[in-house]
XYZ file of C-alpha atoms in Angstrom:
413
model
C -22.093 40.800 23.468
C -18.416 41.586 23.807
C -17.020 43.800 21.276
C -13.367 44.507 19.980
C -12.699 48.008 21.055
C -10.462 50.495 19.079
C -7.025 50.753 20.158
C -7.134 54.331 21.369
C -9.451 53.234 24.282
C -6.122 51.450 25.504
C -3.686 54.294 24.916
C -1.071 54.295 27.647
C -0.887 57.307 29.924
C 1.893 60.033 29.286
C 4.819 59.800 31.539
C 4.659 56.053 32.584
C 7.765 55.025 30.399
C 8.123 51.513 31.202
C 4.290 50.868 30.632
C 4.771 52.683 27.346
C 7.634 50.531 26.357
C 5.893 47.418 27.231
C 3.219 48.451 25.212
C 5.505 49.116 22.185
C 7.113 45.659 22.708
C 3.748 43.903 22.701
C 2.706 45.957 19.384
C 5.755 44.990 17.931
C 5.293 41.300 18.704
C 1.940 41.329 17.052
C 2.917 43.145 13.921
C 6.022 40.835 13.172
C 4.737 37.772 11.240
C 5.758 34.389 12.609
C 8.597 32.737 10.718
C 7.544 29.378 9.621
C 7.955 26.690 7.015
C 5.744 24.740 4.361
C 5.399 21.194 4.726
C 6.402 18.958 1.928
C 3.312 17.030 0.837
C 3.938 16.533 -2.779
C 7.609 15.653 -2.685
C 9.466 13.370 -5.131
C 9.926 9.725 -4.881
C 13.483 9.781 -3.752
C 13.092 12.418 -1.258
C 10.113 10.426 0.299
C 12.254 7.357 0.267
C 15.217 9.163 1.934
C 12.795 10.729 4.400
C 14.182 14.360 3.623
C 12.146 17.507 3.018
C 11.699 18.047 -0.759
C 11.693 21.488 -2.442
C 9.042 20.462 -4.855
C 10.715 22.317 -7.559
C 10.159 21.201 -11.290
C 11.535 19.607 -13.393
C 13.992 18.437 -10.439
C 14.333 19.232 -6.885
C 17.193 20.822 -5.307
C 18.270 17.453 -3.374
C 18.027 15.221 -6.449
C 20.056 17.896 -8.543
C 22.672 17.890 -5.867
C 23.037 14.210 -5.542
C 22.771 13.471 -9.193
C 19.514 11.553 -9.044
C 16.720 11.137 -11.517
C 13.803 13.235 -9.850
C 10.342 11.664 -10.159
C 7.025 12.914 -8.802
C 4.618 10.081 -8.160
C 1.726 12.201 -8.209
C 2.200 13.331 -11.767
C 4.455 10.940 -13.430
C 2.048 8.480 -14.505
C 0.024 10.971 -16.320
C 2.836 12.816 -17.817
C 2.957 11.401 -21.240
C -0.807 10.744 -21.581
C -2.735 12.638 -24.513
C -6.176 13.912 -24.164
C -7.389 11.126 -26.441
C -5.761 8.411 -24.293
C -7.210 10.133 -21.064
C -10.848 9.362 -22.139
C -10.159 5.965 -23.522
C -12.048 3.888 -20.685
C -14.815 6.510 -20.724
C -15.851 5.983 -24.156
C -15.705 2.216 -24.155
C -17.810 0.307 -21.423
C -15.622 -2.364 -20.069
C -16.229 -2.434 -16.440
C -19.575 -2.668 -14.566
C -20.777 -1.965 -11.135
C -19.342 -5.078 -9.472
C -15.953 -4.050 -10.713
C -16.545 -0.608 -9.098
C -17.121 -2.495 -5.890
C -13.885 -4.546 -6.452
C -11.994 -1.518 -7.312
C -13.082 0.232 -4.055
C -11.984 -2.895 -2.008
C -8.506 -2.814 -4.106
C -8.016 0.868 -2.667
C -9.047 0.325 0.779
C -7.630 -3.077 1.491
C -6.294 -5.225 -1.308
C -3.734 -3.142 -2.770
C -0.181 -4.871 -3.249
C 2.811 -4.105 -0.992
C 5.402 -5.375 -3.362
C 8.311 -4.039 -3.563
C 8.776 -3.677 0.065
C 9.284 -0.254 0.320
C 6.340 2.064 0.027
C 2.616 0.687 -0.046
C 1.436 4.171 -1.179
C 3.239 3.711 -4.734
C 0.196 1.503 -5.736
C -2.273 4.160 -4.936
C -0.712 7.348 -6.105
C 1.410 5.977 -9.023
C 0.145 2.502 -10.208
C -3.518 3.015 -10.136
C -3.456 6.185 -12.413
C -1.610 3.814 -15.063
C -4.277 1.200 -14.684
C -6.809 3.817 -15.858
C -4.935 3.654 -19.263
C -4.111 0.031 -19.494
C -6.733 -2.461 -19.332
C -4.647 -5.324 -18.664
C -3.261 -3.963 -15.493
C -6.721 -2.874 -14.181
C -8.127 -6.297 -14.883
C -5.100 -7.687 -12.711
C -5.991 -5.372 -9.933
C -9.581 -6.200 -10.010
C -8.896 -9.953 -9.954
C -6.694 -9.545 -6.986
C -9.538 -7.595 -5.239
C -12.167 -10.355 -6.230
C -10.044 -13.098 -4.776
C -9.199 -11.160 -1.675
C -12.814 -10.058 -0.990
C -14.159 -13.583 -1.865
C -11.903 -15.148 0.970
C -13.029 -12.518 3.593
C -16.632 -12.553 2.749
C -17.484 -15.705 0.526
C -19.035 -13.225 -2.013
C -19.451 -15.365 -4.889
C -16.733 -13.757 -6.781
C -14.763 -16.641 -7.939
C -16.034 -16.247 -11.575
C -15.170 -12.489 -11.583
C -11.720 -13.242 -10.318
C -11.225 -16.015 -12.949
C -12.674 -13.559 -15.613
C -10.329 -10.618 -14.710
C -7.399 -12.915 -14.296
C -7.770 -14.354 -17.638
C -8.212 -10.920 -19.277
C -4.982 -9.710 -17.450
C -2.859 -12.494 -18.544
C -4.036 -12.229 -22.211
C -3.349 -8.528 -22.300
C -0.130 -9.023 -20.354
C 1.212 -11.624 -23.206
C 0.233 -9.134 -25.870
C 2.284 -6.152 -24.254
C 5.174 -8.275 -23.455
C 5.558 -8.611 -27.422
C 6.056 -5.040 -27.539
C 9.136 -2.900 -26.933
C 9.289 -1.194 -23.472
C 10.174 2.359 -23.950
C 8.714 4.144 -20.945
C 8.747 3.819 -17.045
C 5.028 3.664 -17.073
C 5.002 0.844 -19.594
C 7.667 -1.017 -17.617
C 5.798 -0.372 -14.397
C 2.421 -1.505 -15.722
C 3.833 -4.813 -16.674
C 5.491 -5.525 -13.416
C 2.546 -4.390 -11.418
C 0.428 -6.836 -13.413
C 2.868 -9.609 -12.511
C 2.856 -8.588 -8.884
C -0.939 -8.387 -8.632
C -1.360 -11.780 -10.253
C 1.440 -13.291 -7.945
C -0.474 -11.782 -4.900
C -3.740 -13.122 -5.978
C -2.547 -16.509 -6.365
C -2.084 -16.316 -2.525
C -5.960 -16.210 -2.106
C -6.787 -18.898 -4.801
C -7.450 -22.509 -3.478
C -5.384 -23.963 -6.235
C -2.939 -20.996 -6.298
C 0.297 -22.927 -5.339
C 1.492 -23.719 -8.944
C 0.608 -20.118 -9.980
C 2.552 -18.816 -6.989
C 5.607 -20.768 -7.963
C 5.540 -19.802 -11.547
C 4.984 -16.213 -10.953
C 7.704 -15.973 -8.550
C 10.078 -16.799 -11.188
C 8.276 -14.793 -13.632
C 8.466 -11.493 -11.631
C 12.228 -12.074 -11.155
C 12.685 -12.639 -14.819
C 10.767 -9.647 -16.026
C 12.174 -7.312 -13.363
C 15.592 -8.212 -14.624
C 14.487 -7.535 -18.286
C 13.094 -4.108 -17.393
C 16.173 -3.325 -15.362
C 18.446 -4.131 -18.455
C 16.450 -1.502 -20.625
C 17.165 1.165 -18.103
C 13.824 2.977 -18.858
C 13.501 4.296 -15.049
C 10.782 1.732 -14.044
C 10.218 2.387 -10.084
C 9.254 -1.260 -9.512
C 12.246 -2.483 -11.140
C 14.289 -0.856 -8.569
C 13.568 -3.802 -6.227
C 16.157 -6.466 -5.478
C 17.152 -8.861 -2.746
C 19.287 -6.332 -0.949
C 16.748 -3.569 -0.807
C 14.131 -5.904 0.453
C 16.542 -7.064 3.453
C 17.245 -3.270 4.224
C 13.626 -2.193 4.190
C 12.551 -5.031 6.391
C 15.421 -4.852 8.840
C 14.004 -1.938 11.111
C 10.273 -3.505 10.743
C 11.284 -6.963 12.442
C 13.055 -5.465 15.569
C 10.011 -6.161 17.802
C 9.199 -9.678 16.363
C 8.708 -12.461 19.265
C 11.133 -15.456 19.364
C 10.014 -18.622 17.747
C 9.014 -21.672 19.754
C 12.148 -24.069 19.800
C 9.970 -27.134 20.122
C 7.955 -26.204 17.072
C 11.230 -25.685 15.111
C 12.586 -29.003 16.254
C 9.403 -30.719 15.079
C 9.793 -28.942 11.766
C 13.324 -30.207 11.315
C 12.656 -33.731 12.359
C 9.820 -33.860 9.812
C 11.995 -32.287 7.099
C 14.834 -34.584 7.913
C 12.870 -37.708 7.432
C 12.588 -36.529 3.789
C 16.233 -36.376 3.051
C 16.838 -40.056 1.898
C 13.945 -39.407 -0.420
C 15.624 -36.475 -2.222
C 17.431 -38.009 -5.135
C 17.737 -35.310 -7.848
C 19.880 -32.273 -7.482
C 17.119 -29.826 -7.458
C 15.223 -31.784 -4.846
C 18.528 -31.676 -2.567
C 19.056 -28.025 -3.217
C 15.498 -27.248 -2.356
C 15.497 -29.401 0.792
C 18.718 -27.643 2.227
C 17.105 -24.184 1.599
C 14.142 -25.195 3.624
C 16.422 -26.726 6.363
C 18.437 -23.404 6.437
C 15.310 -21.246 6.695
C 13.915 -23.537 9.654
C 17.238 -23.242 11.533
C 17.497 -19.567 10.909
C 14.098 -19.078 12.579
C 15.806 -19.863 15.961
C 18.007 -16.820 15.277
C 16.976 -13.221 14.557
C 13.991 -12.602 12.271
C 15.986 -10.835 9.775
C 18.113 -13.911 9.333
C 14.972 -16.019 8.788
C 13.909 -13.715 6.205
C 17.196 -13.762 4.380
C 16.823 -17.515 4.398
C 13.414 -17.354 2.971
C 14.646 -15.362 0.057
C 17.246 -17.922 -0.540
C 14.517 -20.401 -0.880
C 13.094 -17.991 -3.721
C 16.430 -17.911 -5.333
C 16.473 -21.809 -5.516
C 13.166 -21.693 -7.280
C 14.486 -19.025 -9.561
C 17.598 -21.291 -10.411
C 15.678 -24.393 -11.405
C 15.242 -25.005 -15.144
C 11.961 -25.456 -16.707
C 12.049 -29.464 -16.644
C 12.900 -29.191 -12.833
C 9.918 -26.787 -12.282
C 7.738 -29.243 -14.112
C 8.792 -32.052 -11.707
C 8.395 -29.969 -8.631
C 4.861 -29.252 -9.796
C 3.989 -32.621 -10.985
C 1.250 -34.001 -8.448
C 2.505 -37.587 -9.070
C 5.867 -36.655 -7.745
C 5.430 -37.529 -4.175
C 8.883 -36.263 -2.922
C 8.123 -32.818 -4.595
C 4.803 -32.597 -3.194
C 6.082 -33.233 0.401
C 8.771 -30.458 -0.208
C 5.927 -28.128 -1.356
C 4.021 -29.072 1.862
C 6.931 -28.229 4.139
C 7.261 -24.895 2.121
C 3.477 -24.050 2.613
C 4.036 -24.894 6.331
C 6.954 -22.697 6.709
C 5.108 -19.811 5.074
C 2.305 -20.271 7.549
C 4.721 -20.161 10.538
C 6.655 -17.183 9.215
C 3.409 -14.903 9.064
C 4.478 -12.583 11.980
C 7.486 -11.899 9.823
C 6.052 -11.626 6.124
C 2.908 -9.493 7.293
C 5.723 -6.722 8.152
C 6.382 -6.549 4.263
C 3.289 -4.247 4.520
C 3.333 -0.996 6.344
C -0.365 -1.206 7.230
C -1.862 -4.595 7.752
C -4.310 -6.586 10.032
C -4.071 -10.214 11.004
C -7.277 -10.923 8.866
C -5.324 -10.057 5.821
C -2.611 -12.619 6.434
C -4.803 -15.498 8.011
C -6.710 -15.816 4.511
C -3.416 -16.743 2.747
C -2.753 -20.119 1.282
C -5.537 -21.581 3.439
C -6.446 -24.548 0.992
C -3.029 -25.369 -0.275
C -2.160 -27.919 2.250
C -5.452 -29.860 1.570
C -4.706 -29.668 -2.093
C -1.552 -31.504 -1.561
C -2.939 -34.006 0.982
C -5.793 -35.100 -1.299
C -2.895 -36.125 -3.828
C -0.981 -37.985 -1.270
C -0.908 -41.797 -1.085
C -1.527 -43.613 2.254
C 2.165 -44.945 2.275
C 3.546 -41.190 2.696
C 0.901 -39.666 5.052
C 3.062 -40.207 8.124
C 5.611 -37.822 6.438
C 2.626 -35.327 6.005
C 1.731 -35.418 9.823
C 3.414 -32.148 10.603
C 2.813 -29.863 7.713
C -1.009 -30.896 8.102
C -0.662 -30.133 11.679
C 0.540 -26.581 11.098
C -2.285 -26.128 8.516
C -4.961 -27.327 10.942
C -3.545 -24.929 13.563
C -3.735 -22.262 11.153
C -7.414 -22.857 10.469
C -8.300 -22.897 13.953
C -6.329 -19.572 14.365
C -4.085 -21.210 17.112
C -0.805 -21.246 14.885
C 0.896 -18.120 16.515
C 0.271 -19.643 19.958
C 2.194 -22.850 18.842
C 4.979 -21.431 16.958
C 5.739 -18.196 18.866
C 6.876 -17.264 22.343
C 4.689 -14.886 23.839
C 6.130 -11.384 24.667
C 5.368 -11.814 28.278
C 7.525 -15.060 28.529
C 10.162 -13.334 26.461
C 10.542 -10.521 28.893
C 10.423 -12.750 31.908
C 13.192 -14.797 30.305
C 15.373 -11.925 29.542
């Protein structure tokens, strides 16, 4: 076995000057410590967003002080105002069972939301601790996980998803009657809205809920913003969504022009049927988005956000008409909206930093069939193209139909 010998066994011979100097240099190099730096792993929210090194000083880092920003650390901000009595609330009262623990695990590893389009991790390190203290938010997260997992594995979780959803909505309505005084309270409310919105994507009858919650999320976000309580989720707006998506969409392939021509031909056939102003505005927003798909992906994303704006601008009576299953033109417009969302999957999936194709292939799968089942025979010709898109989506051939492969794009360029 080799041993580490003492330094005197390697003492340089006297009179050999350069060897003696070299020995001194080596000794000096070994003794001097290497100058390094400590990585910032628990940095504040704004430093992470700006991708700069955070000094991690409390109560505020130097970067935020220098830039006159409110310094917020995600790892502890959720627990900053929690008393010991609050911390043990869920442990004293048994509300959740083993199935819920399974759902919570699925939420953490796969089903957590990605809205706002900025930082997926905000849901794990910030929103989740808040949910431990607010039952309505926890119910919303579990309902999302249940619907998501049920679509992936047919696990018979529909009843659990509905139960948690009803509890979340009930708790949300109760808390909305109280004044919002803290960032955590505002973020709990917004996170519940976003989770319920995303759950609607995985519900067979979720289209009406999706439309209503799109409007609700915008209205509540504006309300929380107006209170200026420092909510992180309330910082999201149309401009920030576009900027955060701009770099993510640079590698998207082009859309097939023939697919887009078929889409516009089908949509143009509806134009004479649109009589009311909200129908015409909604039709125009859909047309603009289909046209923009032939341009850059970021332009298509901008146009889709305009569709959301048109939904938000509708008054309540117009929304009721849009959702009315007996209103044929509204149902046809919604069918084209669903087809557009399915085609735009290669764009929308980039809203999430880490995703799989499976996660997005299970969204909105039954919505088209729900509309088709209510459609009269005289209008089924107008339904052919949206139904084709839905069928291609179910067969996992939609991307092949709607997109130009990267190989063809390279040859063409």
